[in-house]
PDB file of C-alpha atoms in Angstrom:
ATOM      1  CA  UNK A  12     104.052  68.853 104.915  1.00 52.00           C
ATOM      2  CA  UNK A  13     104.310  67.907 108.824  1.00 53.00           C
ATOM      3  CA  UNK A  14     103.589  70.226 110.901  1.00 57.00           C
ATOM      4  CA  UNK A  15     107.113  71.483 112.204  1.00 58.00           C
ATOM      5  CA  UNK A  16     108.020  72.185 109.008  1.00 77.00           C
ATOM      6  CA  UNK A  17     105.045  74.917 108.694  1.00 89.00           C
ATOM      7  CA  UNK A  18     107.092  77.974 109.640  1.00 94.00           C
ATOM      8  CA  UNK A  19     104.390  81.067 110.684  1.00 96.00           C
ATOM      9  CA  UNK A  20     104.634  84.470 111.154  1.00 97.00           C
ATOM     10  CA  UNK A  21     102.083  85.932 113.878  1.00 97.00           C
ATOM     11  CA  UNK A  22     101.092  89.873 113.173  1.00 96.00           C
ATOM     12  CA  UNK A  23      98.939  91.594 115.944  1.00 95.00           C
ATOM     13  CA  UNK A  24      99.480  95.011 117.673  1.00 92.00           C
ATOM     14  CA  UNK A  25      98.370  92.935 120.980  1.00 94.00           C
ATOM     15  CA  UNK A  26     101.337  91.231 122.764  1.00 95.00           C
ATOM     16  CA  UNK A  27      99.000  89.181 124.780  1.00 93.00           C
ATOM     17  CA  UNK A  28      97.286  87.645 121.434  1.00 92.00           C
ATOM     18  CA  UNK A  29     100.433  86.960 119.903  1.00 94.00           C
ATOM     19  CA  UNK A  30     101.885  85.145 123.166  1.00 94.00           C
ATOM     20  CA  UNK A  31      98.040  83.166 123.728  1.00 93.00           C
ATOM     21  CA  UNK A  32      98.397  81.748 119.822  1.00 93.00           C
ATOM     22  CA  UNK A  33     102.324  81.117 119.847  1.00 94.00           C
ATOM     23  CA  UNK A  34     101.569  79.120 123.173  1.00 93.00           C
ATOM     24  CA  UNK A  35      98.825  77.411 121.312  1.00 91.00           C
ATOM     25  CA  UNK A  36     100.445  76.646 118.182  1.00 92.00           C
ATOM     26  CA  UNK A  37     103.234  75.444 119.455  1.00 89.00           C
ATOM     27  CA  UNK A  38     101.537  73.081 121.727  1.00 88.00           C
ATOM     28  CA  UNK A  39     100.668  71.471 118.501  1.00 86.00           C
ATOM     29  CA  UNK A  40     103.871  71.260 117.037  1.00 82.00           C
ATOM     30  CA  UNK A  41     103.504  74.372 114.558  1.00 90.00           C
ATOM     31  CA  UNK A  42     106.995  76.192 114.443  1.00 91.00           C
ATOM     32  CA  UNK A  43     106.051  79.884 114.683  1.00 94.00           C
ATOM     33  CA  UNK A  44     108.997  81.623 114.076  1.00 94.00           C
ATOM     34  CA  UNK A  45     108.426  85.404 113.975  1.00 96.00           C
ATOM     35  CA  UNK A  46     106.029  87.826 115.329  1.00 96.00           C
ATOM     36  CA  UNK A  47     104.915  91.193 114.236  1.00 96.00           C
ATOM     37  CA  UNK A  48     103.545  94.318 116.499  1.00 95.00           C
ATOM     38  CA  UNK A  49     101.851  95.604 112.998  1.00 95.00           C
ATOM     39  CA  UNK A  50     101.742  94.830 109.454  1.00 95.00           C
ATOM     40  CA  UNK A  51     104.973  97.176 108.293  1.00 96.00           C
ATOM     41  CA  UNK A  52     106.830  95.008 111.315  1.00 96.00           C
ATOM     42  CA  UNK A  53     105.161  91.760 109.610  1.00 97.00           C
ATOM     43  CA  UNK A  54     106.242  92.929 105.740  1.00 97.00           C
ATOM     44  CA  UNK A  55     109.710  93.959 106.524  1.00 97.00           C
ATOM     45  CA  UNK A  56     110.260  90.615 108.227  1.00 97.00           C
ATOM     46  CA  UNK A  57     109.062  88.684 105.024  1.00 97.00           C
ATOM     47  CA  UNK A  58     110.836  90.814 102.829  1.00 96.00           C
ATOM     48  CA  UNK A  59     114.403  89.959 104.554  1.00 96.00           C
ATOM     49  CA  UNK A  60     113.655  86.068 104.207  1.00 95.00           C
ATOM     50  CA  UNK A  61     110.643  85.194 102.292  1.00 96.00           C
ATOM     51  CA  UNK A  62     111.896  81.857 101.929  1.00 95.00           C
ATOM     52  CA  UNK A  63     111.835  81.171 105.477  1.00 94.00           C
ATOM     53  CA  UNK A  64     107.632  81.632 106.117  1.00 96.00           C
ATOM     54  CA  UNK A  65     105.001  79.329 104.860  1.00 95.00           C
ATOM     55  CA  UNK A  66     102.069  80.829 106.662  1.00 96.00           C
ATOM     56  CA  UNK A  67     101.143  84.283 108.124  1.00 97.00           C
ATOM     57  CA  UNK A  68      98.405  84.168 110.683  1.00 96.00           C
ATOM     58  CA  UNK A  69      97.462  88.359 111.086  1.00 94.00           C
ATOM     59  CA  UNK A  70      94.529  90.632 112.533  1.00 91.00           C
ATOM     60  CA  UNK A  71      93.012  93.608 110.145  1.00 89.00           C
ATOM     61  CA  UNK A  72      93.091  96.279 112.563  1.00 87.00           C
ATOM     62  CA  UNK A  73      96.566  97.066 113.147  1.00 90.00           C
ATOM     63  CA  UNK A  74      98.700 100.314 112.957  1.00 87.00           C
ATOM     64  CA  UNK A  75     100.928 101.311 110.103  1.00 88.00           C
ATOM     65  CA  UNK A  76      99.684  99.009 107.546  1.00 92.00           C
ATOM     66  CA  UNK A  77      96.551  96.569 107.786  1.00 92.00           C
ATOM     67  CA  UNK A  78      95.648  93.263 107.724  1.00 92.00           C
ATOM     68  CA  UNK A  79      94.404  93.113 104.755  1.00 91.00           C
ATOM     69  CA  UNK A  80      97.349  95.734 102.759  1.00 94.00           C
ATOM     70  CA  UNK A  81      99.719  92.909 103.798  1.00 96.00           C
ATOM     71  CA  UNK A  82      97.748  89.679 102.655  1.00 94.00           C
ATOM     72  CA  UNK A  83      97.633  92.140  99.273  1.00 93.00           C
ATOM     73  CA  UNK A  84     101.475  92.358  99.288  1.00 96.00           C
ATOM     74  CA  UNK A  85     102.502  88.955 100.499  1.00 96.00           C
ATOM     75  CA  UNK A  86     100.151  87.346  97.852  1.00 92.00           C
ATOM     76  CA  UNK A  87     101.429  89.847  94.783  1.00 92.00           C
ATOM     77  CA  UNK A  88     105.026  89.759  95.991  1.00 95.00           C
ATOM     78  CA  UNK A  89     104.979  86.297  98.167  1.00 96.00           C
ATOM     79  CA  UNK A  90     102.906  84.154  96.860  1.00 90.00           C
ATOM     80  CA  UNK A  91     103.594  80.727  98.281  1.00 93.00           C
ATOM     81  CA  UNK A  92     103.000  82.023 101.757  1.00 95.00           C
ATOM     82  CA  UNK A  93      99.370  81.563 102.715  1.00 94.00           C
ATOM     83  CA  UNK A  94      97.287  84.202 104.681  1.00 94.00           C
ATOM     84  CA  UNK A  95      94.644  83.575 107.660  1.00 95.00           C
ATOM     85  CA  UNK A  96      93.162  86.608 108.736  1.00 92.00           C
ATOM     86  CA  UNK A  97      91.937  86.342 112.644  1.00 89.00           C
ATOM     87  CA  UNK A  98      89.846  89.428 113.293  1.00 83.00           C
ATOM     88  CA  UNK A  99      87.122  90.494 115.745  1.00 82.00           C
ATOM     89  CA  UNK A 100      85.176  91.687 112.864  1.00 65.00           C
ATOM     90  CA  UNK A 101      82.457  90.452 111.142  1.00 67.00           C
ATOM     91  CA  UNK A 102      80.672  93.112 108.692  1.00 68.00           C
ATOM     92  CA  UNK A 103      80.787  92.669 105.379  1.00 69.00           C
ATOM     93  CA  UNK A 104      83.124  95.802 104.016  1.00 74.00           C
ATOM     94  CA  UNK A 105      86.003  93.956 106.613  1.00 74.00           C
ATOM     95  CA  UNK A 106      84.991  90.538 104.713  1.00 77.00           C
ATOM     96  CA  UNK A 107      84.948  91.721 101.292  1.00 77.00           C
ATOM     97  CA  UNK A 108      88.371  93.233 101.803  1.00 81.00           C
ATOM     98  CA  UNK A 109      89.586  90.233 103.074  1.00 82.00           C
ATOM     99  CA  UNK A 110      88.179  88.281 100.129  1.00 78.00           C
ATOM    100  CA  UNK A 111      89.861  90.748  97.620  1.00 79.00           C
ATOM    101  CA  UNK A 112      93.207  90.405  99.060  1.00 85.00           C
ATOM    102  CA  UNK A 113      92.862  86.814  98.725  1.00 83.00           C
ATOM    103  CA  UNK A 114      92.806  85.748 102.235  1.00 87.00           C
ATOM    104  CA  UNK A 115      93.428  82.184 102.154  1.00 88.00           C
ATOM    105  CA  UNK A 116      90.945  81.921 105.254  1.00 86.00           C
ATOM    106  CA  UNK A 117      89.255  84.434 107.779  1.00 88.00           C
ATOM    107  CA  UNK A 118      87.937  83.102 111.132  1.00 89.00           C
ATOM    108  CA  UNK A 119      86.691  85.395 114.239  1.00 86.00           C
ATOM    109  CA  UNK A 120      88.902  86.191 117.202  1.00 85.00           C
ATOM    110  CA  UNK A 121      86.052  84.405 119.587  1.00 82.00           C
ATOM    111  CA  UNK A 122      86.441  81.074 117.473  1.00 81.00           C
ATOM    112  CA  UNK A 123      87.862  78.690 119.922  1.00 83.00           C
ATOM    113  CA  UNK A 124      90.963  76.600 119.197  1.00 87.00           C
ATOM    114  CA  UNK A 125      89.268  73.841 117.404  1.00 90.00           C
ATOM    115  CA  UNK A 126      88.105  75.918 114.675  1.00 88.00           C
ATOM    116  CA  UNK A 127      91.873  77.853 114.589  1.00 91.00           C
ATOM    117  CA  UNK A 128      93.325  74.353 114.238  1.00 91.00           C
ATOM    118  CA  UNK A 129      91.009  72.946 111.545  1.00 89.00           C
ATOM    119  CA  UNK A 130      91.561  76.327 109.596  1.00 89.00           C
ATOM    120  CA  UNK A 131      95.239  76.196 109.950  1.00 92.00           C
ATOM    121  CA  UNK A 132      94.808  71.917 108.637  1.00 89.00           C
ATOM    122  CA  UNK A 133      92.771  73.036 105.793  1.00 85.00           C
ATOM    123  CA  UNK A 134      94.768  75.998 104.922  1.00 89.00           C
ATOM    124  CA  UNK A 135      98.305  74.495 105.258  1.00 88.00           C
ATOM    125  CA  UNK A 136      96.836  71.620 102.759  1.00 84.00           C
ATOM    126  CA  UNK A 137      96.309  73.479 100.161  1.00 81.00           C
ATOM    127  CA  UNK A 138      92.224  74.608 100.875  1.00 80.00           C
ATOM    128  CA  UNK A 139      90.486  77.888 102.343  1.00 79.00           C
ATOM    129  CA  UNK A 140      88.948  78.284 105.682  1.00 82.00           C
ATOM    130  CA  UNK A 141      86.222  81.030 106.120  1.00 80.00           C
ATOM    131  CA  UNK A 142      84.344  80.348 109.475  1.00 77.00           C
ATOM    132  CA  UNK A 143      80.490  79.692 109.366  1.00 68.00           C
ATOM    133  CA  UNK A 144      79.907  82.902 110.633  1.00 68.00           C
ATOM    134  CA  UNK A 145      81.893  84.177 107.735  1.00 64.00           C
ATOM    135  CA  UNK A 146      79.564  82.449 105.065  1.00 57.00           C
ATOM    136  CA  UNK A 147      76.459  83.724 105.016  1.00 55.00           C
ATOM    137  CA  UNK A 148      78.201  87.502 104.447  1.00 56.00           C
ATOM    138  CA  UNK A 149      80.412  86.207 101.446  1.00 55.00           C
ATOM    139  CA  UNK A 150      76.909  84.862  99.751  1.00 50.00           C
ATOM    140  CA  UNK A 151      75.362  87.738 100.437  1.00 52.00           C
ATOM    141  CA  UNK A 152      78.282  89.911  98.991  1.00 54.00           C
ATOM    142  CA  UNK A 153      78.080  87.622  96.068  1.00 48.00           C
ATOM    143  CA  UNK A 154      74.083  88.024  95.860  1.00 51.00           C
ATOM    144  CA  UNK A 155      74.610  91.688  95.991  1.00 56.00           C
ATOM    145  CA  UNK A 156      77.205  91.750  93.313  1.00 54.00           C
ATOM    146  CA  UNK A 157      75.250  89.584  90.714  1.00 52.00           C
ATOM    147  CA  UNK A 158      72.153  91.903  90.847  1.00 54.00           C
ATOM    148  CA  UNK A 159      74.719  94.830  90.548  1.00 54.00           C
ATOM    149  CA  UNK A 160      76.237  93.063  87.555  1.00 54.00           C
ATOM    150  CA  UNK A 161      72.566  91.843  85.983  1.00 58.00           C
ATOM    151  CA  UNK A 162      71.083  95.518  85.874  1.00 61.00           C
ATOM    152  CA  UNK A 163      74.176  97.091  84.427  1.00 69.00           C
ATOM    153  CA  UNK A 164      73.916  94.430  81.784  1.00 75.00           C
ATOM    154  CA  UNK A 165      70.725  96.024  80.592  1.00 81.00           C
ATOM    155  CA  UNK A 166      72.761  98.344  79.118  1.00 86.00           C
ATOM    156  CA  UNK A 167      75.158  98.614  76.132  1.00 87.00           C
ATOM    157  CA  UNK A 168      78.445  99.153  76.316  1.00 89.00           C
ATOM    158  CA  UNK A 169      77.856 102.523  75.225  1.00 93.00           C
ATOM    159  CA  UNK A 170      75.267 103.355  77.181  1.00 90.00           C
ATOM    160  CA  UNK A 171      77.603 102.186  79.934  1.00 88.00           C
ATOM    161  CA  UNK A 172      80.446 104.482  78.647  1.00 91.00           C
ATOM    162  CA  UNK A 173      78.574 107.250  78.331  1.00 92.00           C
ATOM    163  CA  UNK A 174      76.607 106.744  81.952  1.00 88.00           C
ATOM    164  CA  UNK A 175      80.273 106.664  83.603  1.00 88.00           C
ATOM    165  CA  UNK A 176      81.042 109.981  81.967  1.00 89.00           C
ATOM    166  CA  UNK A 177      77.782 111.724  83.099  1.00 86.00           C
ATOM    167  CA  UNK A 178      78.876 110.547  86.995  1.00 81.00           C
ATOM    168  CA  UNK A 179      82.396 112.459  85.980  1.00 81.00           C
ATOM    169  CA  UNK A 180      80.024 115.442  85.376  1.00 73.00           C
ATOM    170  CA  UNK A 181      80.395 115.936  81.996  1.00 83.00           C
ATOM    171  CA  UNK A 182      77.863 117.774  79.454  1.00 84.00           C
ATOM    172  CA  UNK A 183      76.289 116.253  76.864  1.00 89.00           C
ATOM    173  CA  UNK A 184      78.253 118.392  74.769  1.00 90.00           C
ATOM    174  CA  UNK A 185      81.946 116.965  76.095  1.00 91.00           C
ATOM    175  CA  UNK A 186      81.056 113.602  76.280  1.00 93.00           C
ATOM    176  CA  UNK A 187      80.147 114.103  72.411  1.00 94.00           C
ATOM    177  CA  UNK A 188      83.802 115.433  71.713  1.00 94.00           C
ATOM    178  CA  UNK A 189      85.068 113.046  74.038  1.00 92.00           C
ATOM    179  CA  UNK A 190      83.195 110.166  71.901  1.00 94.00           C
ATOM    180  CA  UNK A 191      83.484 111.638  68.539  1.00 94.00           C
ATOM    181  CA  UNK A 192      79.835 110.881  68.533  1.00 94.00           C
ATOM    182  CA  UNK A 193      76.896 114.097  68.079  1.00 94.00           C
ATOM    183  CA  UNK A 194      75.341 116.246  70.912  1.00 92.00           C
ATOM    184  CA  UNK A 195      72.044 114.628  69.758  1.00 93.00           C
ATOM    185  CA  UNK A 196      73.090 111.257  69.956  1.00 95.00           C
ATOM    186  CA  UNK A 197      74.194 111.437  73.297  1.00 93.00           C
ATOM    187  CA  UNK A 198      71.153 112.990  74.278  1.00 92.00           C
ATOM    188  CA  UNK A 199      69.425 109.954  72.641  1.00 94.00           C
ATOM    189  CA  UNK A 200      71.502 107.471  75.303  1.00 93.00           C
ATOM    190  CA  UNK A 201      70.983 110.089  78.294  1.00 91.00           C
ATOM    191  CA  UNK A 202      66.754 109.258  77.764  1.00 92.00           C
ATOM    192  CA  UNK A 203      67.634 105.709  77.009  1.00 92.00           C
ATOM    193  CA  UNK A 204      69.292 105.485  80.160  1.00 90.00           C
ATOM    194  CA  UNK A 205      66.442 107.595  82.119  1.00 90.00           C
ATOM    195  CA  UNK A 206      64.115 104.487  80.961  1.00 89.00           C
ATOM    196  CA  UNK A 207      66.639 101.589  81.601  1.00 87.00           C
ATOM    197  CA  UNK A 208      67.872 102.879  84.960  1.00 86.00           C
ATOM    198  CA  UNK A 209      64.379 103.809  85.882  1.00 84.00           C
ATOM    199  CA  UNK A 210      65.393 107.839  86.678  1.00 83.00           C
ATOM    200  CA  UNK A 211      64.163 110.798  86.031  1.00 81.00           C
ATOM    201  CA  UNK A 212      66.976 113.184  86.574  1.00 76.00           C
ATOM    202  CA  UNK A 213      71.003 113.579  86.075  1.00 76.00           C
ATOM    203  CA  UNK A 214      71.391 112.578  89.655  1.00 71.00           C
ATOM    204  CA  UNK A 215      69.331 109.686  89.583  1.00 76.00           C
ATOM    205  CA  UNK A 216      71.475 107.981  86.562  1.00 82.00           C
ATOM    206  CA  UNK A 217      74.396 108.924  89.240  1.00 77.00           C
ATOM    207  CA  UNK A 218      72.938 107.368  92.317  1.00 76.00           C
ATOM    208  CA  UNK A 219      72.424 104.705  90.060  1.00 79.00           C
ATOM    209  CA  UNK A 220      75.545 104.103  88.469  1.00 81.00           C
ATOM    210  CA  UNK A 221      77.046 104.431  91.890  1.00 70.00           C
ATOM    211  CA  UNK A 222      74.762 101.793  93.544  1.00 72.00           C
ATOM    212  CA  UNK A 223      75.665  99.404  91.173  1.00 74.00           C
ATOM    213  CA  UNK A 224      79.220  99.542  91.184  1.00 69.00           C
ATOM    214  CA  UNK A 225      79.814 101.211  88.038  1.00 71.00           C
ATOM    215  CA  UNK A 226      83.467 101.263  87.294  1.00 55.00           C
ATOM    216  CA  UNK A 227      84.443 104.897  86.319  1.00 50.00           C
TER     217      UNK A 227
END
């Protein structure tokens, strides 16, 4: 696809970024056709004509609906339009939000145009851009999330289902009804679980549960 027939949408509750990147875009022959104060603005525009955008270049922080809620809804509801997120944020919740929503790319508002351009080139054919300063915080979310997922495999399914219901509060007694399974038998997983999870108390199996991203 040349370039003049990549149609993008710029969203960014700053007038003065929108104008610097149209001037810039266009000065390399990208055809940016709409522009978007916040992401409702940005959505309702897609919505009308979906057909019409190939690319949506946005910022997180904006009013009314984020970044990141509208690379969620143009990728469910849109999903031939690609997303690169341009923020001035680099922790890692802002990443790994970015990352969920399936951000085709993410570079830094102080990236200078090179590294816009070469994201936009590998984005618009067909690849993912995440900046090097990016990087090192999706391996480390990944890092993170594998030792989450290797100690909850210690435990059984069971022992997992029963551990998600003692972080909902339950007694040993409801969680029996709730399992059809004896108040002694889930007394027997509660101690297993005080061994595998290395805790001593109720709240320790809960601290724990929620510091590995337990699903309940």
């Amino acid at each position: 696809m040349s370039l003049e027939n990549i149609n993008i949408l710029i969203a960014d509750d700053h007038q003065m970024v929108i104008d610097g990147l149209k001037m810039m875009l266009e000065n390399e022959a990208y055809n940016v056709i709409s522009e978007a104060n916040n992401g409702q603005e940005a959505i309702d525009l897609i919505s009308a004509s979906p057909e019409k955008y190939d690319l949506v270049l946005t910022d997180i922080s904006m009013p009314l609906l984020s970044g990141t809620e509208l690379c969620k809804m143009i990728k469910l509801q849109f999903p031939h339009i690609q997303v690169l997120i341009l923020s001035m944020y680099n922790n890692a919740q802002a990443v790994k939000e970015a990352v969920l929503a399936e951000a085709d790319g993410y570079i830094l508002k102080n990236s200078g145009r090179n590294e816009l351009l070469q994201a936009l080139h590998r984005i618009t054919n067909g690849g993912t851009y995440f900046s090097q300063d990016i990087v090192p915080i999706i391996y480390g979310q990944y890092q993170k999330q594998k030792v989450q997922d290797e100690k909850l495999n210690v435990l059984s399914p069971r022992e997992k289902e029963i551990l998600a219901l003692i972080v909902k509060e339950l007694t040993s007694e409801e969680i029996g009804e709730k399992l059809f399974i004896s108040k002694k038998t889930v007394d027997n997983h509660r101690q297993h679980l005080f061994t595998k999870c290395n805790c001593k108390s109720t709240v320790g199996l809960v601290k724990y549960a929620i510091a590995n991203g337990l699903e309940y």
